Tab-separated table of C-alpha atoms in Angstrom:
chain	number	residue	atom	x	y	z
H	75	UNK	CA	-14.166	-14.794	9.661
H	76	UNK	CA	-13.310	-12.284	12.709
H	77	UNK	CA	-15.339	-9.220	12.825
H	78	UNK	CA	-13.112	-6.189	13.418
H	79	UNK	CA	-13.276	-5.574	16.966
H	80	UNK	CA	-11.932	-9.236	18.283
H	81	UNK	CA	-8.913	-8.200	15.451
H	82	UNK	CA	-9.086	-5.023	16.895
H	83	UNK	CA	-8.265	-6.847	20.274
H	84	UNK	CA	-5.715	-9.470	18.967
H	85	UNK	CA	-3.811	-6.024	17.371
H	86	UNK	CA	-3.645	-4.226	20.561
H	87	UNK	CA	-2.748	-7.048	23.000
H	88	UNK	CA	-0.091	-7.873	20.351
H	89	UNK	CA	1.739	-4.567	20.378
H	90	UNK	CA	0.219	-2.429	23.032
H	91	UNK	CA	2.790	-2.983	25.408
H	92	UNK	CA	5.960	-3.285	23.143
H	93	UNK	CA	5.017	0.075	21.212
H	94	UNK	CA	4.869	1.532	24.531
H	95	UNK	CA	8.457	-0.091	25.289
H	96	UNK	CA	9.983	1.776	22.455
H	97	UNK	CA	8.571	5.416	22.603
H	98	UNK	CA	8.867	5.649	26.347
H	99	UNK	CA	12.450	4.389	25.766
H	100	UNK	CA	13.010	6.613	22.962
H	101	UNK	CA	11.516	9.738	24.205
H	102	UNK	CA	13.972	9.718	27.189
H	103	UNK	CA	17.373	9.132	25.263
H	104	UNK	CA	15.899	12.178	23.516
H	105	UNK	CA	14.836	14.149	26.416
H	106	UNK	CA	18.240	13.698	28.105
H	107	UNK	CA	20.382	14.714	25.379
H	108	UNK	CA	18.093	18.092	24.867
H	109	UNK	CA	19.026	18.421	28.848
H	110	UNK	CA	22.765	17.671	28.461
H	111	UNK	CA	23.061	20.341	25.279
H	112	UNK	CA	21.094	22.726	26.791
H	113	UNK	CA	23.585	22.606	29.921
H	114	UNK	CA	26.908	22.315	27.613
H	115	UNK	CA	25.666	25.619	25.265
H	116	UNK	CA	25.141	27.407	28.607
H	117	UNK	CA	28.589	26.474	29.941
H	118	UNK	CA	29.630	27.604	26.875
H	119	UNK	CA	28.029	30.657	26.685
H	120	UNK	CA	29.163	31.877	29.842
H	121	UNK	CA	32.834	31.236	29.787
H	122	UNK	CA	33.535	30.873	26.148
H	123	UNK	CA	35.447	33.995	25.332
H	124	UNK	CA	34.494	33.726	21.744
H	125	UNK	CA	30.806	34.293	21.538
H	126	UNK	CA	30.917	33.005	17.814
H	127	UNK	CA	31.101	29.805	19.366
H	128	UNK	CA	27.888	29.165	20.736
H	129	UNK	CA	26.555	29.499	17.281
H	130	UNK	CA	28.046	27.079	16.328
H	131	UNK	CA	27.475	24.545	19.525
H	132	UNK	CA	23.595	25.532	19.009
H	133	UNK	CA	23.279	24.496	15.706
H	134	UNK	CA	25.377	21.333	15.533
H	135	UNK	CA	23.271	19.976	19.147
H	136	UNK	CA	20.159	21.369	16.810
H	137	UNK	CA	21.479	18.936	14.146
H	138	UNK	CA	22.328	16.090	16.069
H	139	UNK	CA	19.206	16.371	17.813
H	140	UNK	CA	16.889	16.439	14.496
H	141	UNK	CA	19.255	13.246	13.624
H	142	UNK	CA	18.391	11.404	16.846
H	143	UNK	CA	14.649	12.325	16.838
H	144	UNK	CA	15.062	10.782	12.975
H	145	UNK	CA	16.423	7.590	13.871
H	146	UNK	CA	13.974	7.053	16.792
H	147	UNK	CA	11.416	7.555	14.520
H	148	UNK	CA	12.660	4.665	12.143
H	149	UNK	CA	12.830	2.445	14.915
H	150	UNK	CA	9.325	2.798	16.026
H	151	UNK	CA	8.527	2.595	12.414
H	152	UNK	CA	9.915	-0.575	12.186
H	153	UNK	CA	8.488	-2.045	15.239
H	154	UNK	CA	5.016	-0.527	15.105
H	155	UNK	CA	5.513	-2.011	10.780
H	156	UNK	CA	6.519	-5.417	12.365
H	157	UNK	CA	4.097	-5.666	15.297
H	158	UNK	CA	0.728	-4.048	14.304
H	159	UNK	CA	0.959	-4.898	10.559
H	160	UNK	CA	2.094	-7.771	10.565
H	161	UNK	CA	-0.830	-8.958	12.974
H	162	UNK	CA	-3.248	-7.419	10.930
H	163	UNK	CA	-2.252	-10.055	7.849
H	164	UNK	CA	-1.391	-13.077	9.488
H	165	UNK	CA	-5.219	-12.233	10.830
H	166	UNK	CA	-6.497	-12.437	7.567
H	167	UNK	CA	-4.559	-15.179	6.486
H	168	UNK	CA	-1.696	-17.256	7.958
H	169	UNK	CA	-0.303	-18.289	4.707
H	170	UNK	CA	0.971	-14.615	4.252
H	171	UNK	CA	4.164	-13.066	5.382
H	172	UNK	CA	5.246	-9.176	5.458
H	173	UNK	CA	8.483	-8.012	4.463
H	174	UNK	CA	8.416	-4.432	4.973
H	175	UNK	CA	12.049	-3.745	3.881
H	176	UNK	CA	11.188	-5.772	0.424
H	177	UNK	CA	9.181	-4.587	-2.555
H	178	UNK	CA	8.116	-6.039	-5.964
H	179	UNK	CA	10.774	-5.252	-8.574
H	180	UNK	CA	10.344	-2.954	-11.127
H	181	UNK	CA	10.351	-5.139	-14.147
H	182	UNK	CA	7.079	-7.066	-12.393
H	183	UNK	CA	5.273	-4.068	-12.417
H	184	UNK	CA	6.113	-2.820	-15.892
H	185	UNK	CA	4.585	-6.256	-17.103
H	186	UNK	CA	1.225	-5.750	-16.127
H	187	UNK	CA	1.453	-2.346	-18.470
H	188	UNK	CA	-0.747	-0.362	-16.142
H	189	UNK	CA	2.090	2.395	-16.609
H	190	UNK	CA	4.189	2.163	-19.953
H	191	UNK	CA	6.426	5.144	-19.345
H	192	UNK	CA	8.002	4.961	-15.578
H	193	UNK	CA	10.938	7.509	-15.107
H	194	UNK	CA	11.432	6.589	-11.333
H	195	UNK	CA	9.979	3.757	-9.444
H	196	UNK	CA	9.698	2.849	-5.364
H	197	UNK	CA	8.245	-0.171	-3.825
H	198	UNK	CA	8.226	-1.320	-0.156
H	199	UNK	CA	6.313	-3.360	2.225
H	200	UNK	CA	5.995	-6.530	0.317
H	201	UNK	CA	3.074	-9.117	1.577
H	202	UNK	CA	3.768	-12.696	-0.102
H	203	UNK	CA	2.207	-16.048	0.112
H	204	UNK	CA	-0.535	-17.975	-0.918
H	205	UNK	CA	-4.095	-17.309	-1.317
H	206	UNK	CA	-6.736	-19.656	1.163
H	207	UNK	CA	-7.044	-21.822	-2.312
H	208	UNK	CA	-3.782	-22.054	-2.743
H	209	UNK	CA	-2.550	-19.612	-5.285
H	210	UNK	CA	0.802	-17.591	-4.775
H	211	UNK	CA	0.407	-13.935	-4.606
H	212	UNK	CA	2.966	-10.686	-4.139
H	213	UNK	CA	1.227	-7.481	-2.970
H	214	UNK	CA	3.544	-4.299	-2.109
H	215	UNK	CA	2.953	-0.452	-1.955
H	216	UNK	CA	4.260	1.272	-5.070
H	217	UNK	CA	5.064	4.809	-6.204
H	218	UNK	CA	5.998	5.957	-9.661
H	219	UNK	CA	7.111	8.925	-11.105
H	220	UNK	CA	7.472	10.648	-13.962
H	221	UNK	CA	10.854	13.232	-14.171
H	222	UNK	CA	11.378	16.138	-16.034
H	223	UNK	CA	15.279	17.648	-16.305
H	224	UNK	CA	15.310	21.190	-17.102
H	225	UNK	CA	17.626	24.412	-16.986
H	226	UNK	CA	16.291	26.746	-14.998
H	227	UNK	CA	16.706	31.060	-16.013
H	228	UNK	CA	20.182	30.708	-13.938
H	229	UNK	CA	21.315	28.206	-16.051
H	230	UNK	CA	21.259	25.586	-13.409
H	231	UNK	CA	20.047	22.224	-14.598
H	232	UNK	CA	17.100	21.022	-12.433
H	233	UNK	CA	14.628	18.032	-12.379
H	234	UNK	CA	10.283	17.855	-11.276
H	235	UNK	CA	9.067	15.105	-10.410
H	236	UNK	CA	5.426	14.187	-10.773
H	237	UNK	CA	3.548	11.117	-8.562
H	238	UNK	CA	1.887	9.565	-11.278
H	239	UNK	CA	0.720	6.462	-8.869
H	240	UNK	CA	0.741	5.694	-5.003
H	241	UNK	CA	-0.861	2.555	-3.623
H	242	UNK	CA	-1.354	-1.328	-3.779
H	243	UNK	CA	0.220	-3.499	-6.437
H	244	UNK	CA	-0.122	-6.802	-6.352
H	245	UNK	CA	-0.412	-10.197	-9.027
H	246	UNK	CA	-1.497	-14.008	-8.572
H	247	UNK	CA	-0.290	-16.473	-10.421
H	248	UNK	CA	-3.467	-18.700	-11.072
H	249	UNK	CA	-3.559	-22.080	-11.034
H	250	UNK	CA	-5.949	-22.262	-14.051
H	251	UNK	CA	-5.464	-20.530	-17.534
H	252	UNK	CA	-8.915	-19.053	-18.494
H	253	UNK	CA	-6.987	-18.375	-21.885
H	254	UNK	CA	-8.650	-15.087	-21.956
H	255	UNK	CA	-7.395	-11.065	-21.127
H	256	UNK	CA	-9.994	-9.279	-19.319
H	257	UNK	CA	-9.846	-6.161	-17.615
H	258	UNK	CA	-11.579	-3.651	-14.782
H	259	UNK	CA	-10.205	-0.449	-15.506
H	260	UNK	CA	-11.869	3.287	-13.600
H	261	UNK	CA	-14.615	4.789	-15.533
H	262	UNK	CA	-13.429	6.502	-18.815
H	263	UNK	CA	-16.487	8.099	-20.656
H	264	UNK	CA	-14.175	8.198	-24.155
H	265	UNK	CA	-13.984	4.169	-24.127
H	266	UNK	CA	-17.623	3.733	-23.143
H	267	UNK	CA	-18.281	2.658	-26.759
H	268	UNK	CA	-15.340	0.496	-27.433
H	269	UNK	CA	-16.382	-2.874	-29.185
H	270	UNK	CA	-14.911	-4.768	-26.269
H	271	UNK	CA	-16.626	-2.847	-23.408
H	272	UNK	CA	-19.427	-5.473	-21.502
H	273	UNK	CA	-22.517	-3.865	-19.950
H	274	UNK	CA	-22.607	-5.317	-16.832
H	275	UNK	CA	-25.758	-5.669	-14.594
H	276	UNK	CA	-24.793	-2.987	-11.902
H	277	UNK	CA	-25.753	0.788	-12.299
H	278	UNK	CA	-23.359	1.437	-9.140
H	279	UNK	CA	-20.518	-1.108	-10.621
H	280	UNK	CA	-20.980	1.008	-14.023
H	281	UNK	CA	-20.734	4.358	-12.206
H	282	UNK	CA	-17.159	3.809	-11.681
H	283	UNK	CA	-16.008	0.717	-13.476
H	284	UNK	CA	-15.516	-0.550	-17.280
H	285	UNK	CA	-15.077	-3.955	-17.766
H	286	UNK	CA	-13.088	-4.763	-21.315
H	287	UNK	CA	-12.729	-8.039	-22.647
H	288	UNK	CA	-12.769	-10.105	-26.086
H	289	UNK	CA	-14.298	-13.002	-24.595
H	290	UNK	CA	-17.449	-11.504	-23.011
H	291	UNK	CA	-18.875	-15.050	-22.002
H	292	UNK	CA	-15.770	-15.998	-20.126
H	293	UNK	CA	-15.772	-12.730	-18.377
H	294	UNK	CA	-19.403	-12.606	-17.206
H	295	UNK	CA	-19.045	-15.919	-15.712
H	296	UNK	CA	-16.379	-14.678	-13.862
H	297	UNK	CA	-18.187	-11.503	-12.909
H	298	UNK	CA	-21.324	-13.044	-10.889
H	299	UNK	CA	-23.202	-10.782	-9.022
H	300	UNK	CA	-21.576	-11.350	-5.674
H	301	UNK	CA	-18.300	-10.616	-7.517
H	302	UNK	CA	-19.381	-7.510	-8.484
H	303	UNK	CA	-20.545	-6.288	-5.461
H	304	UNK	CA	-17.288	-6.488	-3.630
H	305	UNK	CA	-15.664	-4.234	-5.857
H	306	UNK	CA	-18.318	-1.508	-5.197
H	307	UNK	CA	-17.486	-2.270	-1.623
H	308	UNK	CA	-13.816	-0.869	-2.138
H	309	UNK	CA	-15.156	2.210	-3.420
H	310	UNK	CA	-17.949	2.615	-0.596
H	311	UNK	CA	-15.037	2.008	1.510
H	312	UNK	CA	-12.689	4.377	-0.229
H	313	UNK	CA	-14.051	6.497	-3.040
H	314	UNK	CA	-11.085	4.842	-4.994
H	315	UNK	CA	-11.583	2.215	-7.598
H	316	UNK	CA	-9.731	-0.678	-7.490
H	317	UNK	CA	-8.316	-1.712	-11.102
H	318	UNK	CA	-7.581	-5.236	-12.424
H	319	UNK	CA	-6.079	-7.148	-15.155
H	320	UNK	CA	-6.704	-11.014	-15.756
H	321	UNK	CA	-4.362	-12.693	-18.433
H	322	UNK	CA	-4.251	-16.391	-19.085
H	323	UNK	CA	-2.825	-17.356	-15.583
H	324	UNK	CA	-2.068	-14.105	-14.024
H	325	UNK	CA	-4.007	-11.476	-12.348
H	326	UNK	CA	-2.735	-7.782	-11.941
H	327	UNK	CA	-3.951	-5.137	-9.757
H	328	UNK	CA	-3.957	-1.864	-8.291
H	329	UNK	CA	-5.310	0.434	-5.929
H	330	UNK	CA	-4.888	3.889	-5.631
H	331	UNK	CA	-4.887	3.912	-1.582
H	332	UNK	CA	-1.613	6.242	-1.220
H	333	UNK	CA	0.919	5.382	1.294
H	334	UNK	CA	0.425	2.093	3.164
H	335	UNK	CA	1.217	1.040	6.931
H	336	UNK	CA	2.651	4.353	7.922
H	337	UNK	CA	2.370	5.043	11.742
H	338	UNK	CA	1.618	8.251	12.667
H	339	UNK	CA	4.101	10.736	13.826
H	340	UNK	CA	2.571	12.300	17.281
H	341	UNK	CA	-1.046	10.586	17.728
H	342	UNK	CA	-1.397	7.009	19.370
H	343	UNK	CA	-0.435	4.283	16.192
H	344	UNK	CA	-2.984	2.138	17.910
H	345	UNK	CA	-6.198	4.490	17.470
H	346	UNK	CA	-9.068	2.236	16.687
H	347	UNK	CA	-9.932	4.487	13.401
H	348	UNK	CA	-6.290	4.126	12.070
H	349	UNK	CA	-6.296	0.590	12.382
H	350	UNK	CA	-9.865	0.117	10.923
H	351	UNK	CA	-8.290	2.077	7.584
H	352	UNK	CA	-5.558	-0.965	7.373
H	353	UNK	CA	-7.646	-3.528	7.922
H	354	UNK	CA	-9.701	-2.742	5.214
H	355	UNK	CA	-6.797	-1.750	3.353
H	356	UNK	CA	-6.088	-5.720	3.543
H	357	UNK	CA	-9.058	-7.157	3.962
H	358	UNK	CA	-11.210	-5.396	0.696
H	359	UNK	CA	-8.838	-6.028	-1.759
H	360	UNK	CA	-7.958	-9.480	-0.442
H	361	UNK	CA	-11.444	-10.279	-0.538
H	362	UNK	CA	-12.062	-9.372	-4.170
H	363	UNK	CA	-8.763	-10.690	-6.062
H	364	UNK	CA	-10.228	-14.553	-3.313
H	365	UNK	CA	-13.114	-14.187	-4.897
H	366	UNK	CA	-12.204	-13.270	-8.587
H	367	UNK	CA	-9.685	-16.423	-8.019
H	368	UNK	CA	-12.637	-18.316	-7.036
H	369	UNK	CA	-14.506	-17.754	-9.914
H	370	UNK	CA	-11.969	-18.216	-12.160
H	371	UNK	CA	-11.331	-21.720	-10.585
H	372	UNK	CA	-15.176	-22.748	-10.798
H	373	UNK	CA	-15.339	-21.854	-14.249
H	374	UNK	CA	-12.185	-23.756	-15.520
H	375	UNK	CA	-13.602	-26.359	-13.420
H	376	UNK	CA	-17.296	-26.474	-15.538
H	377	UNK	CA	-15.311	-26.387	-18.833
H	378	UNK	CA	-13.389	-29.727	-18.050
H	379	UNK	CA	-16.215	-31.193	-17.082
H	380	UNK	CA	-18.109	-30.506	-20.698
């Protein structure tokens, strides 16, 4: 595999040039409309016998600028989205595409029952594929909410929303059924005793992890050691835990990263630390759900041949 810095490389050369393109184009549309408003509100001013009206020019150039600046923004969104990102997968993995207009639906998500009670749900920037063995797999960032409607002391009916989850969603549909539900869910001290709970061989994995399953031979042969030490990578990486749920032939999972792929506003979108943070935001988590799908595949594979 690549190390960083010749990705590093491939990004840049990539989209150096054409990110430059766009903000040098966009930042003089914008600068000669400021000059051009400027010049019409001081016409204005000075021979407009009604002095209410340069009020009123100020604050509708005011608006139109703030609209202008907006939609320059989305553009270099878009183009920084389909330039830089899009590199930094097809890096990792030809097989993959990005989509950042798309999402995974809704009713996907609500079947992996991470969240049971969703009032208001968002999902963008959908990578798809297949996995280097083969696999198909759906990642996307997601955001739920939960709302709450209520009247406020002037009678005026209002609505909170609370972020109840920001981040990485993704599933695999496997290509083996390991007829088993097992699942890596953050560190909960009140479920530390549950029945189904394995004890795994990691005092760093079990610092931050529980590991739930019925079949508890199934599940530690899919949890070798080298398994388990990629997902304490994520949270050296992080400090987030990355959460998973394997049932029969499909694998769930999540991780709490926040927003995903956003370029940033004023500072250079190509700054090698802001890169660094995607590519591991790719790269970790594709690296564990390969590697859980690998170990899934080897063990289906020594139980035909018994």
């Amino acid at each position: 595999m690549k190390s960083f810095e010749e990705i590093y490389e491939k990004v840049c050369s990539n989209s150096k040039e054409r990110l430059k393109q766009v903000k040098n184009k966009n930042n003089k549309f914008l600068l000669t409309v400021t000059i051009i408003a400027i010049i019409l509100n001081i016409c204005i001013y000075i021979f407009a016998d009604e002095k209410y009206i340069i009020t009123l020019t100020v604050s509708l150039s005011v608006c139109l600028i703030i609209f202008l600046m907006t939609t320059a923004s989305k553009i270099y969104r878009k183009i920084y989205k389909g330039t830089v990102i899009d590199c930094l997968i097809k890096e990792y993995n030809e097989k993959l595409n990005f989509d950042q207009t798309g999402g995974i639906p809704r009713m996907e998500y609500r079947i992996s029952n991470f969240d049971n009670n969703v009032d208001d749900y968002f999902s963008e920037d959908r990578i798809y594929g297949r996995l280097k063995n083969g696999e198909p797999i759906q990642i996307a960032e997601v955001a739920t909410y939960d709302v709450e409607e209520y009247v406020d002391s002037e009678g005026n009916r209002r609505e909170e929303r609370t972020e109840t989850f920001r981040g990485m969603y993704g599933i695999v549909r496997l290509n083996k059924n390991v007829q088993s539900e097992i699942k890596v869910a953050t560190n909960f001290n009140i479920k530390r005793f549950s029945n189904n709970r394995i004890e795994v061989d990691s005092a760093e994995f079990e610092k931050y992890y529980d590991l739930f399953t019925q079949d508890k031979v199934t599940a530690m042969r899919i949890f070798t050691s080298d398994l388990i030490e990629k997902y304490i990578d994520i949270i050296n990486i992080s400090d987030r835990p990355f959460e998973v749920k394997i049932q029969d032939n499909l694998i769930f999972f999540r991780f709490r990263c926040g927003q995903m792929f956003e370029p940033p506003t004023f500072s250079d979108g190509l700054n090698e630390n802001l890169i660094r943070k995607y590519y591991k935001m790719i790269f970790y988590p594709m690296e564990v759900i390969e590697k859980t799908v690998e170990n899934i595949n080897n063990v289906a594979e020594e139980d035909l041949q018994q």
